[in-house]
């Protein structure tokens, strides 16, 4: 038997086998993008996740991580997943409020994702995400660290009158209630806005300002922080439905692994970041306890009020389930 013949027989055998087997045996490759820039810490984390998925998903499922905002601009990622231009993405609720306003509520969850799966909050989220965005939300990571207001002008009370602040929907209602003038930009445009003096400050999580060089243009970090960072892996609902039970189960397990990194992020990376900012000369502006309380309460009240107003249908229930009193 010639080698070529053997090869052909082998190829035919594979073809036949594949055709005869149910879809469960086929490896699927899914296309993924990140709403966060390629050179940032969040992108690195999702890259690490994709590597693990691909290593363990041989024969089951592979993910092709296409890129970040250079592939699809930050605020368009939600729509790209909704319409199936890509199969899944890493993004944050604030970046796809153009699909449905409830997306921004995830910054206000007060219990870990594992708990939210048990008490029904995850089901509620997926009902809304499915119905209003054709999205399936499978994993939430990087929480337990807050957002902050970074400033180049000092303040001593929660009042931003006369200041121009870079925002995304995360901070909109809150900073508006503090009287700021608002400028919305994706992360990729913050440096230029600071450099040109278009803004006097910006909202951003505790972690990540070094990724795009903002420390060079930042004098102060306001304490306390507020809310909790939410990054999510979400699928096009149509893609999710097409997967086999085995593939879905595999992905859910991988999602749980991603969430398991949350604690490490809060306990190790957060203190390291605080020190790094200090070493870079960024000063902490700390409000006194009474003003701090006002700041945090204003942050939550402003954001929940806006969500309830924009979504009378789901807002109150979300508030009840995500932030139980
Ligand atoms: O761009 C942002 O400031 C923002 O909304 C966000 C949300 C989650 C994580 C990092 C940034």
XYZ file of C-alpha atoms and ligand atoms in Angstrom:
336
model
C 0.000 0.000 0.000
C 1.443 3.371 -0.953
C 1.814 6.049 1.660
C -0.428 8.274 -0.386
C -3.159 5.686 -0.453
C -2.969 5.285 3.298
C -3.200 9.025 3.699
C -6.238 9.186 1.475
C -7.982 6.367 3.251
C -7.243 8.139 6.508
C -8.635 11.434 5.238
C -11.795 9.783 3.990
C -12.188 7.984 7.277
C -11.997 11.262 9.144
C -14.492 12.912 6.835
C -16.907 10.045 7.183
C -16.506 9.947 10.911
C -17.137 13.672 11.234
C -20.212 13.550 9.051
C -21.646 10.568 10.890
C -21.200 11.951 14.366
C -23.550 14.372 16.049
C -22.475 18.008 16.275
C -21.147 17.335 19.773
C -17.955 15.880 18.393
C -17.085 18.877 16.264
C -14.682 21.508 17.389
C -16.124 24.972 16.917
C -14.034 28.123 16.634
C -15.630 31.281 17.967
C -14.598 34.868 17.255
C -14.030 37.157 20.196
C -13.129 40.830 20.709
C -12.291 42.977 23.710
C -13.820 46.406 24.322
C -10.666 47.283 26.292
C -7.406 48.328 24.622
C -4.883 45.728 23.546
C -2.111 47.105 25.750
C -4.096 47.094 28.997
C -4.240 44.837 32.018
C -7.784 43.640 31.260
C -6.769 42.522 27.796
C -3.872 40.559 29.242
C -6.246 38.782 31.568
C -8.621 37.817 28.839
C -5.715 36.636 26.704
C -4.672 34.378 29.544
C -8.224 33.054 29.717
C -8.409 32.401 25.976
C -5.094 30.532 26.097
C -6.444 28.291 28.815
C -9.717 27.717 26.977
C -7.857 26.796 23.806
C -5.428 24.486 25.573
C -8.193 22.629 27.363
C -10.787 22.907 24.621
C -9.046 20.886 21.926
C -11.687 18.905 20.071
C -14.447 20.811 21.834
C -14.117 24.509 21.242
C -11.543 27.157 20.361
C -11.658 30.929 20.712
C -10.041 33.235 18.209
C -9.339 36.479 20.071
C -9.301 38.941 17.205
C -8.283 42.056 19.126
C -9.472 45.149 20.944
C -10.921 48.516 19.893
C -8.758 48.544 16.764
C -10.906 45.658 15.511
C -14.217 47.002 16.832
C -14.475 50.387 18.620
C -15.196 50.199 22.363
C -18.760 51.469 22.290
C -19.723 49.301 19.286
C -18.709 45.958 20.758
C -22.108 45.300 22.356
C -23.874 45.715 19.053
C -21.330 43.525 17.277
C -22.108 40.681 19.680
C -25.841 41.297 19.554
C -25.880 41.017 15.776
C -23.448 38.097 15.670
C -20.634 39.960 13.868
C -18.538 38.333 16.590
C -19.572 35.418 18.804
C -18.438 36.777 22.131
C -16.721 39.700 23.784
C -15.209 40.999 26.921
C -16.762 44.320 27.793
C -18.374 46.184 30.655
C -22.022 47.174 31.052
C -21.318 50.879 30.633
C -19.930 50.304 27.161
C -23.169 48.835 25.831
C -25.883 50.934 27.471
C -26.699 51.895 23.872
C -28.367 48.454 23.705
C -30.285 48.684 27.002
C -29.859 50.950 30.049
C -29.944 48.098 32.571
C -26.450 47.046 31.420
C -24.920 49.669 33.683
C -26.421 48.146 36.846
C -23.669 45.520 37.133
C -21.286 48.087 38.649
C -23.537 48.079 41.708
C -23.664 44.399 42.574
C -22.817 43.745 46.183
C -22.237 40.007 46.280
C -19.766 37.692 44.535
C -20.802 36.066 41.229
C -21.080 32.615 42.863
C -23.638 34.025 45.284
C -25.504 35.742 42.446
C -25.832 32.398 40.693
C -27.419 30.904 43.793
C -29.847 33.680 44.655
C -31.279 34.128 41.163
C -29.577 37.445 40.321
C -27.677 35.852 37.440
C -30.900 34.419 36.026
C -32.535 37.816 36.186
C -29.532 39.387 34.458
C -29.646 36.809 31.699
C -33.383 37.212 31.218
C -32.877 40.943 30.626
C -29.639 40.524 28.645
C -31.319 37.918 26.427
C -34.527 39.782 25.908
C -33.151 43.277 25.374
C -29.706 42.647 23.945
C -29.729 39.088 22.549
C -26.778 38.499 24.857
C -25.827 35.668 27.174
C -23.691 36.773 30.115
C -21.455 33.945 31.298
C -18.748 35.305 33.583
C -18.055 38.381 35.590
C -14.530 39.143 36.657
C -12.382 41.819 38.279
C -14.696 42.945 40.971
C -14.109 43.986 44.589
C -12.027 46.920 43.373
C -13.652 50.329 43.100
C -13.746 53.142 40.581
C -12.117 56.451 41.405
C -12.151 60.038 40.324
C -8.681 61.159 39.204
C -8.147 64.915 39.195
C -5.691 67.609 38.320
C -7.413 70.124 40.600
C -7.874 69.618 44.311
C -11.310 69.398 45.891
C -12.353 69.099 49.542
C -15.970 68.147 49.132
C -18.000 66.210 46.585
C -18.569 69.151 44.267
C -17.254 69.326 40.714
C -18.697 72.678 39.715
C -16.623 74.238 36.957
C -14.711 71.033 36.185
C -14.670 69.067 32.984
C -14.499 65.360 33.631
C -14.008 62.434 31.260
C -16.710 59.842 31.755
C -18.419 56.767 30.425
C -21.977 55.884 31.467
C -20.499 54.392 34.680
C -19.974 57.843 36.126
C -22.514 59.932 34.187
C -25.373 60.351 36.644
C -23.095 60.531 39.645
C -20.730 63.223 38.313
C -23.638 65.115 36.835
C -25.209 65.277 40.262
C -21.884 66.750 41.494
C -22.283 69.448 38.852
C -19.397 68.468 36.548
C -19.265 69.172 32.835
C -19.070 65.762 31.182
C -17.006 64.507 28.252
C -17.568 60.894 27.190
C -14.596 59.009 25.711
C -13.450 55.414 25.346
C -10.238 54.549 27.225
C -8.176 55.049 24.081
C -8.894 58.795 24.033
C -8.267 59.684 27.670
C -4.572 60.498 27.289
C -5.161 62.992 24.499
C -8.025 64.632 26.409
C -5.721 65.099 29.419
C -2.790 66.258 27.346
C -4.845 68.882 25.554
C -6.457 70.052 28.778
C -9.899 69.141 27.444
C -10.623 67.572 30.834
C -9.575 68.300 34.435
C -9.982 64.707 35.486
C -11.456 61.345 34.675
C -13.208 58.362 36.108
C -11.363 55.043 36.033
C -10.939 51.976 38.241
C -8.206 51.773 40.815
C -6.213 49.550 38.480
C -5.007 50.360 34.998
C -4.003 54.017 34.710
C -0.406 53.098 33.844
C -1.418 51.025 30.830
C -1.928 54.069 28.636
C 0.436 56.485 30.380
C -2.181 58.553 32.215
C 0.002 58.757 35.341
C 2.042 61.395 33.502
C -1.016 63.636 33.406
C -2.600 62.828 36.767
C -2.063 64.717 40.044
C -4.659 63.358 42.455
C -6.757 60.292 43.181
C -9.884 60.985 45.172
C -10.679 58.698 48.088
C -13.016 57.023 48.670
C -13.744 55.023 45.541
C -17.220 53.867 44.629
C -19.051 50.947 42.929
C -17.243 47.736 41.924
C -15.520 47.071 38.627
C -17.429 44.793 36.341
C -15.944 43.070 33.330
C -18.030 40.471 31.653
C -17.685 37.746 29.078
C -20.821 37.700 27.010
C -21.986 35.677 24.060
C -24.296 36.343 21.198
C -27.452 34.537 22.359
C -27.733 32.939 18.905
C -24.193 31.529 19.149
C -24.815 30.350 22.700
C -27.952 28.470 21.627
C -26.109 26.750 18.796
C -23.443 25.304 21.087
C -23.788 21.751 22.319
C -24.501 21.091 26.009
C -20.919 19.838 26.294
C -19.512 23.072 24.858
C -21.713 25.221 27.090
C -20.715 23.261 30.145
C -17.051 23.567 29.188
C -17.404 27.333 28.802
C -19.246 27.731 32.070
C -16.425 25.919 33.829
C -13.871 28.170 32.163
C -15.949 31.175 33.201
C -15.909 30.025 36.807
C -12.129 29.802 36.628
C -11.958 33.377 35.350
C -14.125 34.527 38.240
C -11.884 32.705 40.672
C -9.127 35.205 39.816
C -11.191 38.037 41.289
C -10.025 37.555 44.829
C -6.369 37.584 43.843
C -6.938 40.805 41.935
C -8.432 42.545 44.945
C -6.040 41.198 47.565
C -2.765 41.416 45.647
C -3.057 43.751 42.688
C -5.037 46.495 44.419
C -2.449 47.264 47.158
C 0.348 47.037 44.576
C -1.441 49.575 42.402
C -1.918 51.988 45.293
C 1.804 51.893 45.969
C 2.667 52.282 42.318
C 0.497 55.390 42.022
C 2.076 56.809 45.143
C 5.566 56.163 43.741
C 4.545 57.922 40.536
C 3.743 61.044 42.560
C -0.038 60.791 42.456
C -1.380 62.298 45.668
C -4.387 60.979 47.510
C -7.115 63.494 48.218
C -9.061 61.968 51.062
C -12.480 63.289 51.944
C -13.382 63.347 55.615
C -15.726 60.610 56.886
C -18.889 62.704 56.614
C -18.111 63.865 53.070
C -17.054 60.337 52.115
C -20.407 59.010 53.192
C -22.181 61.637 51.125
C -20.016 60.807 48.112
C -20.741 57.089 48.189
C -24.433 57.529 48.861
C -24.718 60.058 46.035
C -22.905 57.653 43.697
C -25.360 54.808 44.322
C -28.515 56.883 44.543
C -27.789 58.797 41.341
C -27.045 55.634 39.368
C -29.960 53.561 40.682
C -32.395 56.425 40.197
C -31.288 56.719 36.588
C -31.655 52.989 35.951
C -35.073 52.790 37.564
C -36.184 55.819 35.575
C -34.842 54.448 32.288
C -36.216 50.968 32.961
C -39.378 51.012 35.064
C -39.889 47.424 33.936
C -36.652 45.894 35.286
C -34.915 48.627 37.293
C -36.661 48.130 40.666
C -36.229 44.346 40.556
C -32.556 44.686 39.621
C -32.015 47.031 42.513
C -33.734 44.673 44.890
C -31.690 41.667 43.734
C -28.276 43.239 43.158
C -28.200 45.521 46.155
C -30.309 43.881 48.838
C -30.953 46.142 51.785
O -13.925 53.483 30.708
C -14.284 53.469 31.884
O -13.922 54.299 32.702
C -15.213 52.437 32.323
O -16.404 52.637 32.222
C -14.686 51.179 32.859
C -15.556 50.186 33.315
C -15.051 49.004 33.826
C -13.692 48.795 33.887
C -12.830 49.772 33.429
C -13.317 50.958 32.915
